[in-house]
Amino acid sequence: MKRRDFLTTTAIGATTLAMTGCHRAEESESGSDTVHINKGKKVTLKLATSWPAHFPIMGTGVDRFAKRCSELSSGTLEIKVFAKNILVPAMQVFDACSASQIDAFHSGVYYWKGKNPAFSIFGGMPLGLLSDEMITWFKFGGGYALWRELYAKYNLYPLIGGTTGPQMGGWFKKEIKSLDDLKGLKMRIPGLGGEVMKKLGVNPVLLPAGEIYTALERGTIDATEWVGPALDSMMGFAKAAPYYYTGWHEPGSILELTFNKARWEKLSAEHRAIITAASEEMTSTMLQEFRYKNAKALQQLPKQVQIKDFPPEFFPAAKKALAEVLAEQSARSPDFKRVLESYQAFYALNKPWSDISTKHLLNIRE
Ligand code: CA
């Protein structure tokens, strides 16, 4: 902390203290009357996202985060949010932040699995932990320590930047009645879920958001996953693919709010604390907003939509395929193996408690 960030409790200091609601430092350089406050030099950080401007829930979550940082710092911390492709293309935010061209970014962790396959686990696991369980792994089960260690190699410091809650399994043009019906299908599905589908005979493709509907409508693809009722409804998928399947591949996807590490370390302790607190608020609010808006959108789906579960034979096959994918990735990447072991250790610890609490209550309630 630089000397100029401290003010003694003069009349000015006391006024500032009252205005900003900041705290008295327990220890100080010049005596017990010194006050540690936010009213230092104003800091402006450039944050680029992988979403269109004010994109519902995910993008507006970042907007709210920036506003909270300003409020909590009495305007001394300004986060300027740039939608995709304004400063850097959506899929280059990681590299731009690593190279200090921007200060921070908001995106999805599994987009960067080409840099290190282990990153896909930080984004979530098919048939695995739910959002609150993922966050518990990060904060108490060692996930954050591994994520920060691996991102430090890229001069990056990650925070959880929201989470989607359970995602739906996707929209299909034809009903899936058996595993055979999956064979040869072209489906837009990213990440580890896509790898599992591939082992079940699906041809997974990646398409940018703006191209999915047209591809589905023209039959270039047979199915697509997206997020859940709230965001899927805006895409109009129901018109082209009315079979809407319940989820399995993204039970609790984590979004990231990542900072350039050198820049992060130069921020004042207060600004770092404000960003951390505002990111936690953003994460819990985003989960609540997804829950509320998904519940509402589910009531308003077009009449032709048929909600379906995959056939019972799908799940043992998907679990077997996932185990193969994880074993292959672990053999190829020591980082993947290490992160997977940490994830699995928490999974094993959490499951018996989760089974007799959350799962039990969900099963017995009306
Ligand atoms: Ca998705």
XYZ file of N, CA, C and O in Angstrom, residues 8 25 45 79 87 92 147 157 185 196 230 237 244 251 285 299 321 332:
72
model
N -4.457 10.880 7.343
C -4.667 10.935 8.785
C -6.063 11.464 9.065
O -6.707 12.060 8.215
N -8.054 1.670 9.979
C -7.024 0.637 9.911
C -6.624 0.214 11.310
O -6.535 1.039 12.208
N -10.434 0.207 -15.067
C -10.021 -1.066 -15.656
C -10.891 -1.368 -16.874
O -12.099 -1.133 -16.862
N -14.980 0.103 -13.618
C -14.762 -1.033 -14.525
C -15.515 -0.695 -15.810
O -16.748 -0.620 -15.799
N -13.269 -4.264 -28.281
C -11.817 -4.142 -28.079
C -11.078 -5.329 -28.685
O -10.051 -5.175 -29.332
N -10.858 -14.096 -28.187
C -9.456 -13.712 -27.948
C -9.270 -12.960 -26.638
O -8.206 -12.384 -26.387
N -6.889 -23.657 -10.012
C -7.234 -22.759 -11.121
C -6.252 -21.577 -11.161
O -5.730 -21.221 -12.214
N -5.427 -14.002 -13.233
C -5.958 -14.278 -11.897
C -7.471 -14.446 -12.015
O -8.195 -13.474 -12.245
N -26.176 -38.217 -35.816
C -26.768 -36.884 -35.659
C -25.684 -35.819 -35.593
O -24.640 -36.023 -34.988
N -18.414 -36.703 -25.019
C -19.222 -37.871 -24.637
C -20.161 -38.229 -25.791
O -20.264 -39.400 -26.188
N -34.989 -19.782 -20.357
C -34.947 -18.313 -20.437
C -34.189 -17.834 -21.669
O -34.689 -17.013 -22.446
N -35.606 -21.743 -31.018
C -35.309 -23.122 -31.410
C -36.567 -23.983 -31.541
O -36.601 -24.924 -32.335
N -37.499 -31.053 -26.634
C -36.610 -30.333 -25.713
C -36.228 -31.287 -24.585
O -37.071 -31.654 -23.763
N -24.497 -29.523 -15.643
C -25.326 -29.401 -14.436
C -25.058 -28.128 -13.632
O -25.886 -27.736 -12.805
N -26.368 -13.661 -7.480
C -27.500 -13.019 -8.154
C -27.767 -13.666 -9.507
O -28.921 -13.865 -9.900
N -42.963 -21.859 -18.277
C -44.428 -21.748 -18.325
C -44.911 -21.179 -19.655
O -46.077 -21.289 -19.999
N -19.003 -43.559 -21.407
C -18.280 -42.725 -22.377
C -17.511 -41.614 -21.654
O -16.359 -41.318 -21.988
N -3.179 -38.024 -21.270
C -2.523 -37.050 -22.139
C -1.981 -35.843 -21.366
O -0.985 -35.260 -21.738
